[in-house]
Short mmCIF file of C-alpha atoms and ligand atoms in Angstrom, two decimals:
data_model
loop_
_atom_site.label_atom_id
_atom_site.label_comp_id
_atom_site.label_asym_id
_atom_site.label_seq_id
_atom_site.Cartn_x
_atom_site.Cartn_y
_atom_site.Cartn_z
CA UNK A 1 9.79 -15.21 38.11
CA UNK A 2 11.34 -17.54 35.56
CA UNK A 3 14.91 -18.82 35.58
CA UNK A 4 17.00 -19.98 32.65
CA UNK A 5 19.96 -22.35 32.57
CA UNK A 6 22.55 -19.60 32.26
CA UNK A 7 21.64 -18.06 35.61
CA UNK A 8 19.32 -15.40 34.26
CA UNK A 9 16.08 -14.76 36.14
CA UNK A 10 13.29 -12.93 34.33
CA UNK A 11 10.03 -11.24 35.19
CA UNK A 12 7.24 -10.47 32.77
CA UNK A 13 4.43 -8.06 33.58
CA UNK A 14 1.96 -10.44 31.99
CA UNK A 15 2.72 -12.89 34.79
CA UNK A 16 1.29 -10.57 37.47
CA UNK A 17 -2.32 -10.43 38.64
CA UNK A 18 -2.04 -7.01 40.23
CA UNK A 19 0.07 -3.93 39.51
CA UNK A 20 0.37 -1.09 42.01
CA UNK A 21 1.93 2.35 41.95
CA UNK A 22 3.31 4.78 44.46
CA UNK A 23 2.48 8.38 43.50
CA UNK A 24 5.18 10.92 44.48
CA UNK A 25 8.41 10.55 42.51
CA UNK A 26 7.05 7.38 40.92
CA UNK A 27 3.91 7.89 38.86
CA UNK A 28 4.34 11.61 39.40
CA UNK A 29 7.74 12.88 38.30
CA UNK A 30 8.65 16.09 40.10
CA UNK A 31 10.68 18.84 38.51
CA UNK A 32 13.42 18.47 41.08
CA UNK A 33 15.23 21.71 40.26
CA UNK A 34 12.19 23.75 41.32
CA UNK A 35 10.94 21.35 43.96
CA UNK A 36 14.23 21.06 45.87
CA UNK A 37 14.57 24.83 45.97
CA UNK A 38 10.99 25.16 47.21
CA UNK A 39 11.56 22.72 50.09
CA UNK A 40 14.93 24.20 50.95
CA UNK A 41 13.67 27.80 51.01
CA UNK A 42 10.68 26.99 53.19
CA UNK A 43 12.75 24.94 55.60
CA UNK A 44 15.56 27.48 56.00
CA UNK A 45 13.02 30.29 56.42
CA UNK A 46 11.03 28.48 59.06
CA UNK A 47 14.19 27.74 61.09
CA UNK A 48 15.25 31.38 60.95
CA UNK A 49 11.81 32.80 61.70
CA UNK A 50 10.51 30.29 64.24
CA UNK A 51 13.70 29.16 65.94
CA UNK A 52 16.06 32.11 65.48
CA UNK A 53 18.77 30.35 63.45
CA UNK A 54 21.48 32.25 61.60
CA UNK A 55 20.26 34.02 58.47
CA UNK A 56 23.21 32.70 56.51
CA UNK A 57 21.23 29.50 55.90
CA UNK A 58 18.87 31.52 53.71
CA UNK A 59 21.30 31.45 50.78
CA UNK A 60 19.69 29.58 47.89
CA UNK A 61 20.19 25.83 47.57
CA UNK A 62 22.05 26.41 44.31
CA UNK A 63 24.97 27.70 46.40
CA UNK A 64 25.33 24.25 47.95
CA UNK A 65 24.36 22.10 45.01
CA UNK A 66 27.48 19.95 45.14
CA UNK A 67 26.72 18.89 48.71
CA UNK A 68 23.19 17.81 47.77
CA UNK A 69 23.08 14.10 46.95
CA UNK A 70 20.88 11.11 47.74
CA UNK A 71 21.84 8.34 50.13
CA UNK A 72 23.97 9.97 52.85
CA UNK A 73 23.66 9.02 56.49
CA UNK A 74 23.88 11.74 59.12
CA UNK A 75 25.71 10.50 62.21
CA UNK A 76 24.02 13.09 64.40
CA UNK A 77 26.22 13.19 67.51
CA UNK A 78 29.39 13.43 65.47
CA UNK A 79 27.78 15.97 63.12
CA UNK A 80 29.14 13.90 60.23
CA UNK A 81 27.59 12.97 56.91
CA UNK A 82 28.66 9.55 55.67
CA UNK A 83 28.68 7.73 52.37
CA UNK A 84 28.67 4.01 53.17
CA UNK A 85 29.60 0.90 51.22
CA UNK A 86 27.33 -2.15 51.12
CA UNK A 87 29.46 -3.62 53.92
CA UNK A 88 29.27 -0.53 56.14
CA UNK A 89 32.69 0.95 55.34
CA UNK A 90 32.76 4.75 55.37
CA UNK A 91 33.67 5.65 51.79
CA UNK A 92 33.57 9.41 52.20
CA UNK A 93 32.58 11.69 55.03
CA UNK A 94 32.15 15.32 55.93
CA UNK A 95 31.87 17.15 59.23
CA UNK A 96 29.08 19.59 58.54
CA UNK A 97 29.89 20.54 54.98
CA UNK A 98 33.68 20.11 55.32
CA UNK A 99 35.07 16.99 53.67
CA UNK A 100 37.05 14.81 56.10
CA UNK A 101 40.44 13.39 55.22
CA UNK A 102 41.20 9.71 55.31
CA UNK A 103 43.11 10.13 58.58
CA UNK A 104 40.28 12.11 60.17
CA UNK A 105 37.78 9.38 59.30
CA UNK A 106 40.05 6.76 60.89
CA UNK A 107 40.56 8.87 64.00
CA UNK A 108 36.83 9.11 64.53
CA UNK A 109 35.62 5.74 63.31
CA UNK A 110 38.61 3.39 63.65
CA UNK A 111 41.23 2.00 61.30
CA UNK A 112 38.74 -0.16 59.40
CA UNK A 113 36.41 2.79 58.98
CA UNK A 114 33.42 0.58 59.74
CA UNK A 115 30.38 2.48 60.90
CA UNK A 116 29.14 0.99 64.16
CA UNK A 117 25.40 1.32 63.51
CA UNK A 118 25.52 -0.17 60.04
CA UNK A 119 23.93 -3.54 60.73
CA UNK A 120 21.05 -2.04 62.68
CA UNK A 121 20.38 0.43 59.87
CA UNK A 122 20.66 -2.19 57.14
CA UNK A 123 18.26 -4.55 58.82
CA UNK A 124 15.54 -2.18 59.96
CA UNK A 125 15.93 0.92 57.77
CA UNK A 126 14.50 2.86 60.67
CA UNK A 127 15.44 6.41 61.51
CA UNK A 128 16.53 7.03 65.10
CA UNK A 129 17.95 9.67 67.42
CA UNK A 130 21.54 8.60 66.61
CA UNK A 131 21.28 8.91 62.86
CA UNK A 132 19.10 9.95 59.97
CA UNK A 133 19.50 8.90 56.40
CA UNK A 134 18.37 10.71 53.30
CA UNK A 135 16.97 8.48 50.59
CA UNK A 136 14.08 10.43 49.12
CA UNK A 137 13.53 13.70 47.34
CA UNK A 138 11.32 15.19 50.04
CA UNK A 139 14.00 15.41 52.69
CA UNK A 140 17.23 15.68 50.69
CA UNK A 141 17.22 19.50 50.82
CA UNK A 142 16.88 19.42 54.61
CA UNK A 143 20.18 17.54 54.79
CA UNK A 144 21.91 20.52 53.20
CA UNK A 145 20.45 22.77 55.90
CA UNK A 146 21.65 20.28 58.55
CA UNK A 147 25.23 20.42 57.28
CA UNK A 148 25.25 24.21 57.46
CA UNK A 149 23.85 24.19 60.98
CA UNK A 150 26.73 21.94 62.07
CA UNK A 151 29.17 24.46 60.51
CA UNK A 152 27.48 27.40 62.24
CA UNK A 153 27.26 25.71 65.65
CA UNK A 154 30.97 24.88 65.47
CA UNK A 155 31.67 28.63 65.37
CA UNK A 156 30.10 28.98 68.84
CA UNK A 157 31.52 28.08 72.28
CA UNK A 158 30.83 24.42 72.99
CA UNK A 159 30.43 23.70 69.30
CA UNK A 160 28.24 20.99 67.82
CA UNK A 161 28.73 18.63 70.76
CA UNK A 162 26.95 21.12 73.04
CA UNK A 163 24.05 21.79 70.72
CA UNK A 164 23.31 18.72 68.58
CA UNK A 165 20.30 17.65 70.58
CA UNK A 166 18.55 21.02 70.48
CA UNK A 167 19.34 21.63 66.82
CA UNK A 168 18.18 18.24 65.57
CA UNK A 169 14.99 18.47 67.63
CA UNK A 170 14.27 21.89 66.14
CA UNK A 171 14.94 20.58 62.67
CA UNK A 172 12.70 17.57 63.06
CA UNK A 173 9.88 19.60 64.56
CA UNK A 174 9.94 22.26 61.85
CA UNK A 175 10.40 19.79 59.01
CA UNK A 176 7.40 17.76 60.11
CA UNK A 177 5.28 20.88 60.04
CA UNK A 178 6.35 21.59 56.48
CA UNK A 179 4.94 18.34 55.16
CA UNK A 180 2.62 17.70 58.04
CA UNK A 181 1.00 14.48 57.05
CA UNK A 182 -1.66 15.19 59.63
CA UNK A 183 -4.78 14.61 57.71
CA UNK A 184 -7.36 16.58 59.55
CA UNK A 185 -6.03 20.07 59.38
CA UNK A 186 -8.10 22.53 57.42
CA UNK A 187 -5.61 23.31 54.74
CA UNK A 188 -2.57 21.67 53.25
CA UNK A 189 0.91 22.74 54.33
CA UNK A 190 2.31 25.59 52.20
CA UNK A 191 4.72 23.43 50.17
CA UNK A 192 1.98 21.09 49.05
CA UNK A 193 -0.38 23.98 48.34
CA UNK A 194 2.29 25.56 46.13
CA UNK A 195 2.63 22.28 44.22
CA UNK A 196 -1.06 21.92 43.55
CA UNK A 197 -1.60 25.63 42.79
CA UNK A 198 1.31 25.82 40.35
CA UNK A 199 1.68 22.25 39.15
CA UNK A 200 3.42 23.17 35.89
CA UNK A 201 6.36 24.45 37.94
CA UNK A 202 6.74 21.41 40.11
CA UNK A 203 5.50 18.24 38.42
CA UNK A 204 5.30 16.65 34.98
CA UNK A 205 2.19 15.34 33.34
CA UNK A 206 2.25 11.66 32.32
CA UNK A 207 2.93 11.31 28.60
CA UNK A 208 0.15 10.02 26.31
CA UNK A 209 2.30 6.94 25.74
CA UNK A 210 2.54 6.20 29.46
CA UNK A 211 -1.20 6.75 29.92
CA UNK A 212 -1.87 4.31 27.12
CA UNK A 213 0.43 1.78 28.79
CA UNK A 214 -1.35 2.24 32.13
CA UNK A 215 -4.76 1.78 30.54
CA UNK A 216 -3.43 -1.34 28.82
CA UNK A 217 -2.80 -2.93 32.23
CA UNK A 218 -6.48 -2.71 33.12
CA UNK A 219 -7.30 -3.87 29.61
CA UNK A 220 -5.38 -7.04 30.44
CA UNK A 221 -7.67 -7.51 33.42
CA UNK A 222 -5.00 -6.88 36.00
CA UNK A 223 -6.00 -5.25 39.24
CA UNK A 224 -4.38 -1.81 39.07
CA UNK A 225 -4.05 0.23 42.23
CA UNK A 226 -2.57 3.45 43.57
CA UNK A 227 -0.97 3.18 47.00
CA UNK A 228 0.44 6.44 48.35
CA UNK A 229 1.21 7.97 51.73
CA UNK A 230 0.17 11.43 50.54
CA UNK A 231 -2.86 13.11 52.03
CA UNK A 232 -6.00 12.30 50.11
CA UNK A 233 -6.85 15.81 48.88
CA UNK A 234 -3.28 16.41 47.71
CA UNK A 235 -3.02 12.97 46.08
CA UNK A 236 -6.32 13.44 44.24
CA UNK A 237 -5.34 16.88 42.90
CA UNK A 238 -1.94 15.66 41.84
CA UNK A 239 -3.22 12.50 40.14
CA UNK A 240 -5.84 14.50 38.31
CA UNK A 241 -3.20 16.91 37.06
CA UNK A 242 -0.79 14.23 35.80
CA UNK A 243 -3.39 11.86 34.30
CA UNK A 244 -6.38 14.08 33.56
CA UNK A 245 -9.97 14.40 34.73
CA UNK A 246 -10.58 10.70 34.15
CA UNK A 247 -7.78 9.73 36.57
CA UNK A 248 -10.03 7.39 38.53
CA UNK A 249 -10.50 5.24 35.42
CA UNK A 250 -6.86 4.23 35.57
CA UNK A 251 -7.21 2.36 38.85
CA UNK A 252 -9.41 -0.34 40.29
CA UNK A 253 -8.86 1.05 43.75
CA UNK A 254 -7.10 4.08 45.29
CA UNK A 255 -5.35 3.92 48.64
CA UNK A 256 -4.28 7.31 50.02
CA UNK A 257 -2.55 8.37 53.23
CA UNK A 258 -1.35 4.79 53.63
CA UNK A 259 1.50 5.78 55.97
CA UNK A 260 4.08 3.45 54.49
CA UNK A 261 6.16 1.61 55.55
CA UNK A 262 3.80 1.02 58.51
CA UNK A 263 1.10 -0.05 56.04
CA UNK A 264 3.15 -3.17 55.26
CA UNK A 265 4.31 -3.91 58.80
CA UNK A 266 0.99 -4.00 60.67
CA UNK A 267 0.44 -7.52 61.99
CA UNK A 268 -3.06 -7.10 63.41
CA UNK A 269 -5.32 -5.48 60.75
CA UNK A 270 -7.59 -3.99 63.44
CA UNK A 271 -4.67 -1.79 64.57
CA UNK A 272 -4.96 0.37 61.48
CA UNK A 273 -8.21 -0.15 59.58
CA UNK A 274 -9.21 1.45 56.28
CA UNK A 275 -11.50 4.49 56.36
CA UNK A 276 -13.59 6.35 53.86
CA UNK A 277 -12.74 9.99 53.29
CA UNK A 278 -15.21 12.70 52.33
CA UNK A 279 -12.79 15.38 51.08
CA UNK A 280 -12.45 16.91 54.54
CA UNK A 281 -12.11 14.16 57.08
CA UNK A 282 -12.21 10.45 57.52
CA UNK A 283 -15.65 9.03 58.01
CA UNK A 284 -16.65 5.46 58.65
CA UNK A 285 -14.32 2.54 59.22
CA UNK A 286 -14.43 0.05 56.37
CA UNK A 287 -14.59 -3.69 56.87
CA UNK A 288 -14.70 -4.77 53.22
CA UNK A 289 -12.87 -2.98 50.40
CA UNK A 290 -14.72 -2.42 47.14
CA UNK A 291 -13.51 -1.82 43.61
CA UNK A 292 -13.90 1.75 42.34
CA UNK A 293 -13.47 3.29 45.79
CA UNK A 294 -10.86 5.43 47.46
CA UNK A 295 -9.75 4.68 51.01
CA UNK A 296 -7.28 6.08 53.51
CA UNK A 297 -4.95 4.47 56.09
CA UNK A 298 -5.34 0.67 56.26
CA UNK A 299 -2.82 -2.14 56.05
CA UNK A 300 -1.38 -4.66 53.61
CA UNK A 301 -2.98 -7.68 55.30
CA UNK A 302 -6.49 -6.42 54.76
CA UNK A 303 -5.62 -5.21 51.27
CA UNK A 304 -4.30 -8.65 50.34
CA UNK A 305 -7.70 -10.09 51.29
CA UNK A 306 -9.26 -7.72 48.76
CA UNK A 307 -6.74 -8.77 46.09
CA UNK A 308 -7.50 -12.44 46.81
CA UNK A 309 -11.20 -11.78 46.46
CA UNK A 310 -11.06 -9.89 43.16
CA UNK A 311 -8.47 -12.14 41.52
CA UNK A 312 -9.98 -15.36 42.87
CA UNK A 313 -6.46 -16.51 43.72
CA UNK A 314 -5.07 -17.61 47.04
CA UNK A 315 -1.75 -15.93 46.33
CA UNK A 316 -2.19 -13.23 43.71
CA UNK A 317 1.08 -12.09 42.16
CA UNK A 318 1.67 -8.41 42.84
CA UNK A 319 4.12 -5.99 41.21
CA UNK A 320 4.60 -2.61 42.90
CA UNK A 321 6.39 0.46 41.55
CA UNK A 322 8.06 2.79 44.08
CA UNK A 323 10.95 5.19 44.50
CA UNK A 324 11.66 4.82 48.22
CA UNK A 325 13.79 1.98 49.55
CA UNK A 326 12.43 2.65 53.04
CA UNK A 327 8.73 3.03 52.26
CA UNK A 328 8.27 0.92 49.14
CA UNK A 329 10.98 -1.54 48.15
CA UNK A 330 12.32 -2.80 51.49
CA UNK A 331 8.91 -3.42 53.14
CA UNK A 332 7.50 -5.12 50.02
CA UNK A 333 10.46 -7.48 50.14
CA UNK A 334 10.63 -8.06 53.89
CA UNK A 335 6.98 -7.90 54.97
CA UNK A 336 5.16 -9.05 51.88
CA UNK A 337 5.81 -11.15 48.83
CA UNK A 338 5.38 -8.40 46.30
CA UNK A 339 7.90 -7.96 43.50
CA UNK A 340 9.06 -4.39 42.92
CA UNK A 341 10.20 -1.99 40.24
CA UNK A 342 12.56 0.56 41.83
CA UNK A 343 12.23 3.99 40.20
CA UNK A 344 15.67 5.53 40.47
CA UNK A 345 16.31 8.84 38.72
CA UNK A 346 20.03 8.63 39.53
CA UNK A 347 20.32 5.96 36.81
CA UNK A 348 19.54 8.56 34.19
CA UNK A 349 21.65 11.43 35.53
CA UNK A 350 24.66 9.13 35.91
CA UNK A 351 24.43 8.24 32.23
CA UNK A 352 22.71 5.10 31.01
CA UNK A 353 24.69 2.50 29.13
CA UNK A 354 22.17 0.63 26.95
CA UNK A 355 21.63 -3.07 27.58
CA UNK A 356 22.58 -5.38 24.71
CA UNK A 357 18.90 -5.77 23.89
CA UNK A 358 18.38 -2.05 23.89
CA UNK A 359 14.61 -1.94 23.88
CA UNK A 360 13.37 1.12 25.67
CA UNK A 361 16.20 3.47 24.79
CA UNK A 362 14.16 5.14 22.05
CA UNK A 363 14.26 8.88 22.30
CA UNK A 364 13.23 10.13 18.90
CA UNK A 365 11.00 7.66 17.15
CA UNK A 366 9.39 8.54 13.87
CA UNK A 367 5.90 8.15 15.32
CA UNK A 368 6.71 10.92 17.76
CA UNK A 369 6.29 8.73 20.81
CA UNK A 370 8.85 8.26 23.55
CA UNK A 371 10.47 11.64 23.04
CA UNK A 372 11.73 12.68 26.44
CA UNK A 373 13.84 15.61 27.36
CA UNK A 374 15.63 14.07 30.34
CA UNK A 375 16.69 15.92 33.46
CA UNK A 376 17.31 19.68 33.30
CA UNK A 377 20.79 21.11 33.87
CA UNK A 378 20.04 22.20 37.43
CA UNK A 379 18.26 18.94 38.24
CA UNK A 380 21.36 17.10 37.09
CA UNK A 381 23.55 19.36 39.20
CA UNK A 382 21.42 18.73 42.29
CA UNK A 383 21.50 14.96 41.84
CA UNK A 384 25.18 14.67 40.91
CA UNK A 385 28.05 15.57 43.21
CA UNK A 386 31.80 15.82 42.79
CA UNK A 387 32.25 15.86 46.55
CA UNK A 388 30.34 12.61 47.07
CA UNK A 389 30.79 10.74 43.78
CA UNK A 390 28.39 8.20 42.32
CA UNK A 391 25.18 7.11 44.04
CA UNK A 392 25.92 3.53 42.97
CA UNK A 393 29.62 2.93 43.56
CA UNK A 394 32.84 4.43 44.79
CA UNK A 395 36.47 3.87 43.97
CA UNK A 396 38.82 2.85 46.71
CA UNK A 397 42.43 3.33 45.79
CA UNK A 398 44.41 0.58 47.46
CA UNK A 399 48.10 1.24 48.00
CA UNK A 400 50.26 -1.26 46.08
CA UNK A 401 52.80 -1.60 48.90
CA UNK A 402 51.44 -2.06 52.37
CA UNK A 403 53.62 0.65 53.88
CA UNK A 404 51.23 3.26 55.13
CA UNK A 405 52.04 6.90 55.22
CA UNK A 406 50.81 8.90 58.13
CA UNK A 407 48.08 10.20 55.92
CA UNK A 408 47.01 6.70 54.92
CA UNK A 409 46.59 5.38 58.40
CA UNK A 410 46.65 6.54 61.98
CA UNK A 411 46.96 2.91 63.10
CA UNK A 412 50.24 1.74 61.61
CA UNK A 413 50.12 -1.55 63.54
CA UNK A 414 47.15 -2.85 61.59
CA UNK A 415 47.94 -5.47 58.96
CA UNK A 416 44.82 -4.83 56.93
CA UNK A 417 45.37 -3.26 53.53
CA UNK A 418 43.49 -0.04 53.76
CA UNK A 419 41.46 1.63 51.15
CA UNK A 420 42.16 5.29 50.88
CA UNK A 421 39.84 8.16 50.29
CA UNK A 422 42.64 10.39 49.14
CA UNK A 423 43.51 9.22 45.64
CA UNK A 424 46.48 11.58 45.37
CA UNK A 425 48.52 9.63 47.92
CA UNK A 426 48.09 6.20 46.33
CA UNK A 427 48.23 4.34 43.06
CA UNK A 428 45.24 5.62 41.17
CA UNK A 429 45.79 3.00 38.47
CA UNK A 430 44.49 0.27 40.79
CA UNK A 431 41.21 1.38 42.20
CA UNK A 432 38.83 -1.11 43.77
CA UNK A 433 35.25 -0.29 42.88
CA UNK A 434 32.76 -0.98 45.67
CA UNK A 435 28.99 -0.83 45.70
CA UNK A 436 27.34 1.67 47.99
CA UNK A 437 24.89 0.84 50.76
CA UNK A 438 21.97 1.69 48.47
CA UNK A 439 23.17 -0.50 45.61
CA UNK A 440 23.49 -3.35 48.11
CA UNK A 441 19.91 -2.85 49.29
CA UNK A 442 18.62 -2.61 45.74
CA UNK A 443 20.28 -5.89 44.72
CA UNK A 444 18.78 -7.60 47.72
CA UNK A 445 15.28 -6.17 47.80
CA UNK A 446 14.23 -4.84 44.36
CA UNK A 447 13.28 -6.96 41.35
CA UNK A 448 14.33 -4.49 38.62
CA UNK A 449 15.16 -0.77 38.46
CA UNK A 450 14.21 1.89 35.90
CA UNK A 451 15.17 5.59 35.83
CA UNK A 452 11.60 6.79 35.42
CA UNK A 453 8.30 5.08 35.06
CA UNK A 454 7.73 6.36 31.54
CA UNK A 455 10.55 4.10 30.33
CA UNK A 456 8.26 1.16 31.06
CA UNK A 457 5.93 2.18 28.26
CA UNK A 458 8.73 1.68 25.70
CA UNK A 459 8.80 -2.06 26.34
CA UNK A 460 6.36 -4.50 24.74
CA UNK A 461 3.84 -5.74 27.31
CA UNK A 462 5.20 -9.29 27.11
CA UNK A 463 8.84 -8.22 27.52
CA UNK A 464 11.03 -10.47 29.66
CA UNK A 465 12.91 -8.20 32.06
CA UNK A 466 16.06 -9.73 33.44
CA UNK A 467 16.11 -9.17 37.23
CA UNK A 468 18.56 -8.46 40.05
CA UNK A 469 18.23 -12.15 40.95
CA UNK A 470 20.20 -13.11 37.83
CA UNK A 471 23.76 -14.37 38.30
CA UNK A 472 24.89 -11.05 36.81
CA UNK A 473 22.66 -8.91 38.98
CA UNK A 474 23.45 -5.76 36.96
CA UNK A 475 21.13 -6.99 34.24
CA UNK A 476 18.28 -5.92 36.53
CA UNK A 477 18.77 -2.31 35.39
CA UNK A 478 16.51 -1.28 32.46
CA UNK A 479 16.76 -0.03 29.77
CA UNK A 480 20.46 0.18 30.63
CA UNK A 481 22.95 0.25 33.47
CA UNK A 482 24.14 3.48 35.02
CA UNK A 483 27.72 4.16 33.92
CA UNK A 484 29.09 3.48 37.41
CA UNK A 485 28.56 -0.16 38.30
CA UNK A 486 30.59 -2.77 40.13
CA UNK A 487 30.22 -6.56 40.20
MG1 LIG B 1 7.27 8.13 46.52
#
């Protein structure tokens, strides 16, 4: 990356030796309105049929669309869903699907409203038995089911505190089966089969302009690779659908079923070697990777040896595109030295404000390229939420005088000025805007962010992208900032 005197730090794709892509929700844009409903319906049905849960969860996802949002943390024992700031303050919370008041949050989590597991979560981004977080479009619909199960359990004697362990185990077990990433079963799980049988309903083809841009990368002699955790047969079908029958020509090498983030974390390459795959099962273990091939499993250490070999460089510069903070962006930043482009659809649904140099905002050019329709109405409704507010920021309304009402604070002895989640009781003219947990992670770990990968093809190949490492980090958003941003 290059720095300038005014604190701006730039990256230019021409400066990279290798460019890699995640598949799901990155190179392959899903039609989230249909896809979310598909996941939700299967999940609710399987819990009712296999585990005997209340049929009321079978109502369509549309009924709960305002609860559905990316980035919440489920504090499992409490049965609470939390929206966190980048410092671990609980910005908003619900018990099951019921929004909690400011006082209720303080009663449960203390006057400062700091969530006790925040630092562990921020550092490791691991899921555990105490909490689960929802940061990708595969499991977001399951969160909505979880909230309803908390509500329904609370109607029974003993409530959620008597049943949380059983319910969350059932959920985890059934959800895993839905997407079972177990490679060696005879057929794909039903959700994935539906996607590959009816792709027009669930995914979008790459535009001719994007395909041209992708081919251009290989034309510039960069090593271009696909690195996905999806099962090999599913990934091949999907890539063929979005790119066409010549999909293999777009990549120097294809890595499927990579089981990220583990792929990046493996210290001893012999722990998880690469294998060949013959359309049904894995065959021989591979000691040396070759261009033009497709492999499964493996690890970043061994893959870096391949990149060194083909680029002839000791430290090839790698740029990787991904949509998952947990599986793509965070491990690239913490376990490797790869730069990353974070694909974040929330940027688009929360309204883009063009950058001053508004390259890439073209929507209706005379040559017919770059015309994009943007998210559908229902997709927008699923990704946006009145209950939870922006994915990027939240407003805290700080009382002007420090006298707390009972509603403001249950701990009136505290001298700390408290933010308030109930704007009606405070001065709404003086809100403090805070970044969310996910914005904090993005600033720290991603290089730039774009709403969808096809925006990349609007920029000239030698474009200097300002990055999140600039003194004004918000310039790392391209082609524009989401409307809700904070310093
Ligand atoms: Mg993905």
